[in-house]
């Protein structure tokens, strides 16, 4: 099976298909178990670039890649010829031509999207051959009733964005402006793909600042948290998580009212929201907003009680940050049964959970919530 999937789906360390792809600060993606073993062995350099890493490097989930891997349909590429006819350059020309029919454009987008699933080298070639501006012209020409064409164009842009060498170039071509518009006016499927494109582009650090600087980028993502369907909300939260590792974007999200919305979504079962809250709590404005939301502590404690391993990690971190700043919240957490939960988490196999649990218990003791 692994031999039929693109090389981009394989971990550079294990050479196996990734089940939980995460991104190092160096920008390279690895399977979480493989890179965690590397870090646990005491290494503090990127296995690919050999550049130094922070003492506790953040492993950012590559949700776009994980989604592609999980939804991938195995289609073995032809061995008799490098590309099916017509050639990719011809397909790009058809997209760029004002005289091409809707059917021709749909066919070109479908074939190019299929080709870019299989070959990262081809993704780079397509950008060299002018695929990005051709697809963007196609997006600009889409009418409100052509959601199928827009969805296929966005799918191709998402595939192109998966290649690290393309990410900055796509932003320079104006992809963000088009994607942000889609967040407001596209169909539900188009809006979800648009948010995923933002997540993919934000893997590159410089793009986080650029995306956040677009006047409607973060407001549109926050709006999608309110108005979108389940998939759109999940992808919008994922995109916010990706871009809010850049400090200025945290304040922008908070100013847009993201905090109470995320707490409400978390209470409704969208666990991805706790990851975003775990980023926003790192700044003073985020902590102050969370302190002002009634029931915030109760929701966070529920994550500790019922969440996944990853959700529990972020729940512990967020609650610890809040309790460090506010004695009142320490007693609220106590009243919600957090001590009993922490006693159970102390024996977890997950080292991060044990460490964050210990920190929270220490904070409660320091603030005299427990003896």
PDB file of C-alpha atoms in Angstrom, residues 62-264:
ATOM      1  CA  UNK A  62      -0.465  18.977   9.864  1.00  0.00           C
ATOM      2  CA  UNK A  63      -4.225  18.616   9.593  1.00  0.00           C
ATOM      3  CA  UNK A  64      -4.283  19.284   5.850  1.00  0.00           C
ATOM      4  CA  UNK A  65      -1.876  16.436   5.128  1.00  0.00           C
ATOM      5  CA  UNK A  66      -3.583  14.085   7.597  1.00  0.00           C
ATOM      6  CA  UNK A  67      -6.923  14.765   5.909  1.00  0.00           C
ATOM      7  CA  UNK A  68      -5.473  14.036   2.487  1.00  0.00           C
ATOM      8  CA  UNK A  69      -3.921  10.776   3.675  1.00  0.00           C
ATOM      9  CA  UNK A  70      -7.133   9.584   5.335  1.00  0.00           C
ATOM     10  CA  UNK A  71      -9.309  10.479   2.341  1.00  0.00           C
ATOM     11  CA  UNK A  72      -6.876   9.350  -0.313  1.00  0.00           C
ATOM     12  CA  UNK A  73      -8.206   7.031  -3.001  1.00  0.00           C
ATOM     13  CA  UNK A  74      -5.572   4.569  -4.169  1.00  0.00           C
ATOM     14  CA  UNK A  75      -5.127   5.067  -7.870  1.00  0.00           C
ATOM     15  CA  UNK A  76      -1.872   3.653  -9.205  1.00  0.00           C
ATOM     16  CA  UNK A  77      -0.211   6.072 -11.647  1.00  0.00           C
ATOM     17  CA  UNK A  78       0.445   4.774 -15.133  1.00  0.00           C
ATOM     18  CA  UNK A  79       3.928   3.360 -15.658  1.00  0.00           C
ATOM     19  CA  UNK A  80       3.790   3.481 -19.429  1.00  0.00           C
ATOM     20  CA  UNK A  81       3.809   7.276 -19.656  1.00  0.00           C
ATOM     21  CA  UNK A  82       4.606  10.066 -17.196  1.00  0.00           C
ATOM     22  CA  UNK A  83       1.282  11.898 -17.715  1.00  0.00           C
ATOM     23  CA  UNK A  84      -2.032  10.964 -19.259  1.00  0.00           C
ATOM     24  CA  UNK A  85      -2.934  12.918 -22.362  1.00  0.00           C
ATOM     25  CA  UNK A  86      -3.366  15.838 -22.657  1.00  0.00           C
ATOM     26  CA  UNK A  87      -0.093  17.061 -21.159  1.00  0.00           C
ATOM     27  CA  UNK A  88      -0.247  19.256 -18.008  1.00  0.00           C
ATOM     28  CA  UNK A  89       0.912  22.322 -19.941  1.00  0.00           C
ATOM     29  CA  UNK A  90      -2.081  21.909 -22.258  1.00  0.00           C
ATOM     30  CA  UNK A  91      -4.437  21.614 -19.305  1.00  0.00           C
ATOM     31  CA  UNK A  92      -2.998  24.807 -17.790  1.00  0.00           C
ATOM     32  CA  UNK A  93      -3.400  26.631 -21.106  1.00  0.00           C
ATOM     33  CA  UNK A  94      -7.031  25.526 -21.263  1.00  0.00           C
ATOM     34  CA  UNK A  95      -7.608  26.989 -17.801  1.00  0.00           C
ATOM     35  CA  UNK A  96      -5.968  30.276 -18.714  1.00  0.00           C
ATOM     36  CA  UNK A  97      -7.845  30.704 -22.005  1.00  0.00           C
ATOM     37  CA  UNK A  98     -10.868  33.050 -21.844  1.00  0.00           C
ATOM     38  CA  UNK A  99     -12.456  31.065 -24.660  1.00  0.00           C
ATOM     39  CA  UNK A 100     -12.445  27.729 -22.819  1.00  0.00           C
ATOM     40  CA  UNK A 101     -15.859  26.321 -21.988  1.00  0.00           C
ATOM     41  CA  UNK A 102     -16.980  25.493 -18.464  1.00  0.00           C
ATOM     42  CA  UNK A 103     -16.738  21.789 -19.294  1.00  0.00           C
ATOM     43  CA  UNK A 104     -13.151  22.211 -20.542  1.00  0.00           C
ATOM     44  CA  UNK A 105     -12.134  24.038 -17.366  1.00  0.00           C
ATOM     45  CA  UNK A 106     -13.784  21.437 -15.156  1.00  0.00           C
ATOM     46  CA  UNK A 107     -11.996  18.654 -17.004  1.00  0.00           C
ATOM     47  CA  UNK A 108      -8.634  20.434 -16.776  1.00  0.00           C
ATOM     48  CA  UNK A 109      -9.011  21.088 -13.056  1.00  0.00           C
ATOM     49  CA  UNK A 110     -10.086  17.495 -12.390  1.00  0.00           C
ATOM     50  CA  UNK A 111      -7.109  16.022 -14.238  1.00  0.00           C
ATOM     51  CA  UNK A 112      -4.588  18.435 -12.705  1.00  0.00           C
ATOM     52  CA  UNK A 113      -5.940  17.796  -9.197  1.00  0.00           C
ATOM     53  CA  UNK A 114      -5.621  14.044  -9.757  1.00  0.00           C
ATOM     54  CA  UNK A 115      -2.065  14.380 -11.058  1.00  0.00           C
ATOM     55  CA  UNK A 116      -0.918  16.549  -8.172  1.00  0.00           C
ATOM     56  CA  UNK A 117      -2.002  13.909  -5.657  1.00  0.00           C
ATOM     57  CA  UNK A 118       0.692  11.553  -6.874  1.00  0.00           C
ATOM     58  CA  UNK A 119       3.803  13.588  -7.473  1.00  0.00           C
ATOM     59  CA  UNK A 120       5.353  16.372  -5.389  1.00  0.00           C
ATOM     60  CA  UNK A 121       7.845  17.087  -8.173  1.00  0.00           C
ATOM     61  CA  UNK A 122       4.929  17.651 -10.530  1.00  0.00           C
ATOM     62  CA  UNK A 123       3.393  20.120  -8.088  1.00  0.00           C
ATOM     63  CA  UNK A 124       6.553  22.199  -8.305  1.00  0.00           C
ATOM     64  CA  UNK A 125       6.590  21.866 -12.089  1.00  0.00           C
ATOM     65  CA  UNK A 126       3.007  23.030 -12.362  1.00  0.00           C
ATOM     66  CA  UNK A 127       3.793  26.213 -10.469  1.00  0.00           C
ATOM     67  CA  UNK A 128       6.769  26.822 -12.768  1.00  0.00           C
ATOM     68  CA  UNK A 129       4.458  26.397 -15.747  1.00  0.00           C
ATOM     69  CA  UNK A 130       2.056  29.050 -14.408  1.00  0.00           C
ATOM     70  CA  UNK A 131      -0.651  26.864 -12.880  1.00  0.00           C
ATOM     71  CA  UNK A 132      -1.322  29.195  -9.918  1.00  0.00           C
ATOM     72  CA  UNK A 133      -2.285  32.341 -11.881  1.00  0.00           C
ATOM     73  CA  UNK A 134      -4.286  30.197 -14.325  1.00  0.00           C
ATOM     74  CA  UNK A 135      -6.293  28.645 -11.469  1.00  0.00           C
ATOM     75  CA  UNK A 136      -6.740  32.027  -9.785  1.00  0.00           C
ATOM     76  CA  UNK A 137      -8.085  33.538 -13.027  1.00  0.00           C
ATOM     77  CA  UNK A 138     -10.471  30.624 -13.078  1.00  0.00           C
ATOM     78  CA  UNK A 139     -11.534  31.382  -9.498  1.00  0.00           C
ATOM     79  CA  UNK A 140     -12.047  35.050 -10.345  1.00  0.00           C
ATOM     80  CA  UNK A 141     -14.340  34.129 -13.244  1.00  0.00           C
ATOM     81  CA  UNK A 142     -16.546  31.807 -11.190  1.00  0.00           C
ATOM     82  CA  UNK A 143     -20.165  32.893 -10.815  1.00  0.00           C
ATOM     83  CA  UNK A 144     -22.210  32.203  -7.721  1.00  0.00           C
ATOM     84  CA  UNK A 145     -23.872  29.181  -9.360  1.00  0.00           C
ATOM     85  CA  UNK A 146     -20.564  27.530 -10.391  1.00  0.00           C
ATOM     86  CA  UNK A 147     -19.745  25.992  -7.012  1.00  0.00           C
ATOM     87  CA  UNK A 148     -18.490  22.795  -8.679  1.00  0.00           C
ATOM     88  CA  UNK A 149     -15.877  24.719 -10.656  1.00  0.00           C
ATOM     89  CA  UNK A 150     -14.821  26.702  -7.584  1.00  0.00           C
ATOM     90  CA  UNK A 151     -14.530  23.549  -5.466  1.00  0.00           C
ATOM     91  CA  UNK A 152     -12.289  21.847  -8.049  1.00  0.00           C
ATOM     92  CA  UNK A 153     -10.134  24.984  -8.386  1.00  0.00           C
ATOM     93  CA  UNK A 154      -9.710  25.182  -4.619  1.00  0.00           C
ATOM     94  CA  UNK A 155      -8.868  21.471  -4.441  1.00  0.00           C
ATOM     95  CA  UNK A 156      -6.066  22.007  -6.953  1.00  0.00           C
ATOM     96  CA  UNK A 157      -4.771  25.021  -5.015  1.00  0.00           C
ATOM     97  CA  UNK A 158      -4.780  22.921  -1.849  1.00  0.00           C
ATOM     98  CA  UNK A 159      -2.738  20.190  -3.571  1.00  0.00           C
ATOM     99  CA  UNK A 160      -0.243  22.752  -4.865  1.00  0.00           C
ATOM    100  CA  UNK A 161       0.065  24.282  -1.390  1.00  0.00           C
ATOM    101  CA  UNK A 162       1.144  20.962   0.135  1.00  0.00           C
ATOM    102  CA  UNK A 163       4.611  21.399  -1.328  1.00  0.00           C
ATOM    103  CA  UNK A 164       6.710  23.560   1.000  1.00  0.00           C
ATOM    104  CA  UNK A 165       8.501  25.181  -1.936  1.00  0.00           C
ATOM    105  CA  UNK A 166       5.158  26.446  -3.271  1.00  0.00           C
ATOM    106  CA  UNK A 167       3.718  27.981  -0.109  1.00  0.00           C
ATOM    107  CA  UNK A 168       5.362  31.420  -0.195  1.00  0.00           C
ATOM    108  CA  UNK A 169       4.960  31.674  -3.968  1.00  0.00           C
ATOM    109  CA  UNK A 170       1.232  30.965  -3.786  1.00  0.00           C
ATOM    110  CA  UNK A 171       0.777  33.716  -1.204  1.00  0.00           C
ATOM    111  CA  UNK A 172       2.718  36.079  -3.469  1.00  0.00           C
ATOM    112  CA  UNK A 173       0.410  35.136  -6.359  1.00  0.00           C
ATOM    113  CA  UNK A 174      -2.594  36.365  -4.354  1.00  0.00           C
ATOM    114  CA  UNK A 175      -4.084  33.070  -3.166  1.00  0.00           C
ATOM    115  CA  UNK A 176      -4.944  34.407   0.299  1.00  0.00           C
ATOM    116  CA  UNK A 177      -7.138  37.218  -1.007  1.00  0.00           C
ATOM    117  CA  UNK A 178      -9.215  34.788  -3.097  1.00  0.00           C
ATOM    118  CA  UNK A 179      -9.440  32.189  -0.341  1.00  0.00           C
ATOM    119  CA  UNK A 180     -10.613  34.748   2.224  1.00  0.00           C
ATOM    120  CA  UNK A 181     -13.424  35.816  -0.116  1.00  0.00           C
ATOM    121  CA  UNK A 182     -14.508  32.201  -0.463  1.00  0.00           C
ATOM    122  CA  UNK A 183     -14.733  31.919   3.348  1.00  0.00           C
ATOM    123  CA  UNK A 184     -17.595  34.412   3.166  1.00  0.00           C
ATOM    124  CA  UNK A 185     -19.458  33.574  -0.044  1.00  0.00           C
ATOM    125  CA  UNK A 186     -18.570  30.007  -1.039  1.00  0.00           C
ATOM    126  CA  UNK A 187     -20.613  26.848  -0.625  1.00  0.00           C
ATOM    127  CA  UNK A 188     -20.052  24.874   2.615  1.00  0.00           C
ATOM    128  CA  UNK A 189     -17.597  22.507   0.896  1.00  0.00           C
ATOM    129  CA  UNK A 190     -15.720  25.403  -0.722  1.00  0.00           C
ATOM    130  CA  UNK A 191     -15.472  27.264   2.574  1.00  0.00           C
ATOM    131  CA  UNK A 192     -14.079  24.179   4.289  1.00  0.00           C
ATOM    132  CA  UNK A 193     -11.423  23.717   1.584  1.00  0.00           C
ATOM    133  CA  UNK A 194     -10.569  27.438   1.724  1.00  0.00           C
ATOM    134  CA  UNK A 195      -9.917  27.190   5.466  1.00  0.00           C
ATOM    135  CA  UNK A 196      -7.760  24.090   4.881  1.00  0.00           C
ATOM    136  CA  UNK A 197      -5.690  26.017   2.321  1.00  0.00           C
ATOM    137  CA  UNK A 198      -4.981  28.657   4.970  1.00  0.00           C
ATOM    138  CA  UNK A 199      -3.837  25.897   7.348  1.00  0.00           C
ATOM    139  CA  UNK A 200      -1.517  24.496   4.677  1.00  0.00           C
ATOM    140  CA  UNK A 201      -0.026  27.875   3.757  1.00  0.00           C
ATOM    141  CA  UNK A 202       0.523  28.732   7.435  1.00  0.00           C
ATOM    142  CA  UNK A 203       3.073  25.939   7.792  1.00  0.00           C
ATOM    143  CA  UNK A 204       5.631  28.504   6.615  1.00  0.00           C
ATOM    144  CA  UNK A 205       6.248  30.998   9.409  1.00  0.00           C
ATOM    145  CA  UNK A 206       6.358  34.126   7.249  1.00  0.00           C
ATOM    146  CA  UNK A 207       2.960  33.274   5.766  1.00  0.00           C
ATOM    147  CA  UNK A 208       1.305  33.399   9.201  1.00  0.00           C
ATOM    148  CA  UNK A 209       2.039  37.103   9.477  1.00  0.00           C
ATOM    149  CA  UNK A 210       0.990  37.750   5.880  1.00  0.00           C
ATOM    150  CA  UNK A 211      -2.313  35.896   6.227  1.00  0.00           C
ATOM    151  CA  UNK A 212      -3.148  37.607   9.517  1.00  0.00           C
ATOM    152  CA  UNK A 213      -2.460  41.022   8.005  1.00  0.00           C
ATOM    153  CA  UNK A 214      -5.273  40.570   5.455  1.00  0.00           C
ATOM    154  CA  UNK A 215      -8.118  42.701   6.883  1.00  0.00           C
ATOM    155  CA  UNK A 216     -10.820  40.027   6.664  1.00  0.00           C
ATOM    156  CA  UNK A 217      -8.793  36.806   7.054  1.00  0.00           C
ATOM    157  CA  UNK A 218      -9.199  36.241  10.786  1.00  0.00           C
ATOM    158  CA  UNK A 219     -12.681  37.861  11.000  1.00  0.00           C
ATOM    159  CA  UNK A 220     -13.853  35.507   8.226  1.00  0.00           C
ATOM    160  CA  UNK A 221     -12.502  32.451  10.046  1.00  0.00           C
ATOM    161  CA  UNK A 222     -14.173  33.543  13.287  1.00  0.00           C
ATOM    162  CA  UNK A 223     -17.410  34.176  11.369  1.00  0.00           C
ATOM    163  CA  UNK A 224     -17.176  30.638  10.009  1.00  0.00           C
ATOM    164  CA  UNK A 225     -16.959  29.325  13.579  1.00  0.00           C
ATOM    165  CA  UNK A 226     -20.402  30.850  14.143  1.00  0.00           C
ATOM    166  CA  UNK A 227     -22.171  30.297  10.838  1.00  0.00           C
ATOM    167  CA  UNK A 228     -20.526  27.224   9.355  1.00  0.00           C
ATOM    168  CA  UNK A 229     -21.562  23.591   9.466  1.00  0.00           C
ATOM    169  CA  UNK A 230     -19.579  21.015  11.434  1.00  0.00           C
ATOM    170  CA  UNK A 231     -16.808  20.506   8.866  1.00  0.00           C
ATOM    171  CA  UNK A 232     -16.426  24.243   8.256  1.00  0.00           C
ATOM    172  CA  UNK A 233     -16.172  24.970  11.974  1.00  0.00           C
ATOM    173  CA  UNK A 234     -13.529  22.287  12.426  1.00  0.00           C
ATOM    174  CA  UNK A 235     -11.433  23.551   9.499  1.00  0.00           C
ATOM    175  CA  UNK A 236     -11.813  27.190  10.599  1.00  0.00           C
ATOM    176  CA  UNK A 237     -10.615  26.282  14.104  1.00  0.00           C
ATOM    177  CA  UNK A 238      -7.692  24.373  12.609  1.00  0.00           C
ATOM    178  CA  UNK A 239      -6.710  27.374  10.486  1.00  0.00           C
ATOM    179  CA  UNK A 240      -6.888  29.691  13.501  1.00  0.00           C
ATOM    180  CA  UNK A 241      -4.708  27.293  15.469  1.00  0.00           C
ATOM    181  CA  UNK A 242      -2.137  27.342  12.669  1.00  0.00           C
ATOM    182  CA  UNK A 243      -1.920  31.109  12.217  1.00  0.00           C
ATOM    183  CA  UNK A 244      -2.265  32.075  15.893  1.00  0.00           C
ATOM    184  CA  UNK A 245       1.147  30.688  16.765  1.00  0.00           C
ATOM    185  CA  UNK A 246       2.117  34.152  15.451  1.00  0.00           C
ATOM    186  CA  UNK A 247       1.539  36.480  18.432  1.00  0.00           C
ATOM    187  CA  UNK A 248      -0.089  39.389  16.555  1.00  0.00           C
ATOM    188  CA  UNK A 249      -2.707  37.024  15.137  1.00  0.00           C
ATOM    189  CA  UNK A 250      -3.733  35.944  18.639  1.00  0.00           C
ATOM    190  CA  UNK A 251      -4.716  39.493  19.497  1.00  0.00           C
ATOM    191  CA  UNK A 252      -6.576  39.844  16.191  1.00  0.00           C
ATOM    192  CA  UNK A 253      -8.576  36.682  16.877  1.00  0.00           C
ATOM    193  CA  UNK A 254      -9.363  37.840  20.413  1.00  0.00           C
ATOM    194  CA  UNK A 255     -10.474  41.256  19.129  1.00  0.00           C
ATOM    195  CA  UNK A 256     -12.860  39.447  16.755  1.00  0.00           C
ATOM    196  CA  UNK A 257     -14.538  37.748  19.713  1.00  0.00           C
ATOM    197  CA  UNK A 258     -13.073  34.293  19.128  1.00  0.00           C
ATOM    198  CA  UNK A 259     -12.725  33.320  22.802  1.00  0.00           C
ATOM    199  CA  UNK A 260     -16.400  33.039  23.882  1.00  0.00           C
ATOM    200  CA  UNK A 261     -17.247  31.434  20.529  1.00  0.00           C
ATOM    201  CA  UNK A 262     -14.542  28.798  20.964  1.00  0.00           C
ATOM    202  CA  UNK A 263     -15.612  28.052  24.538  1.00  0.00           C
ATOM    203  CA  UNK A 264     -19.179  27.594  23.313  1.00  0.00           C
TER     204      UNK A 264
END
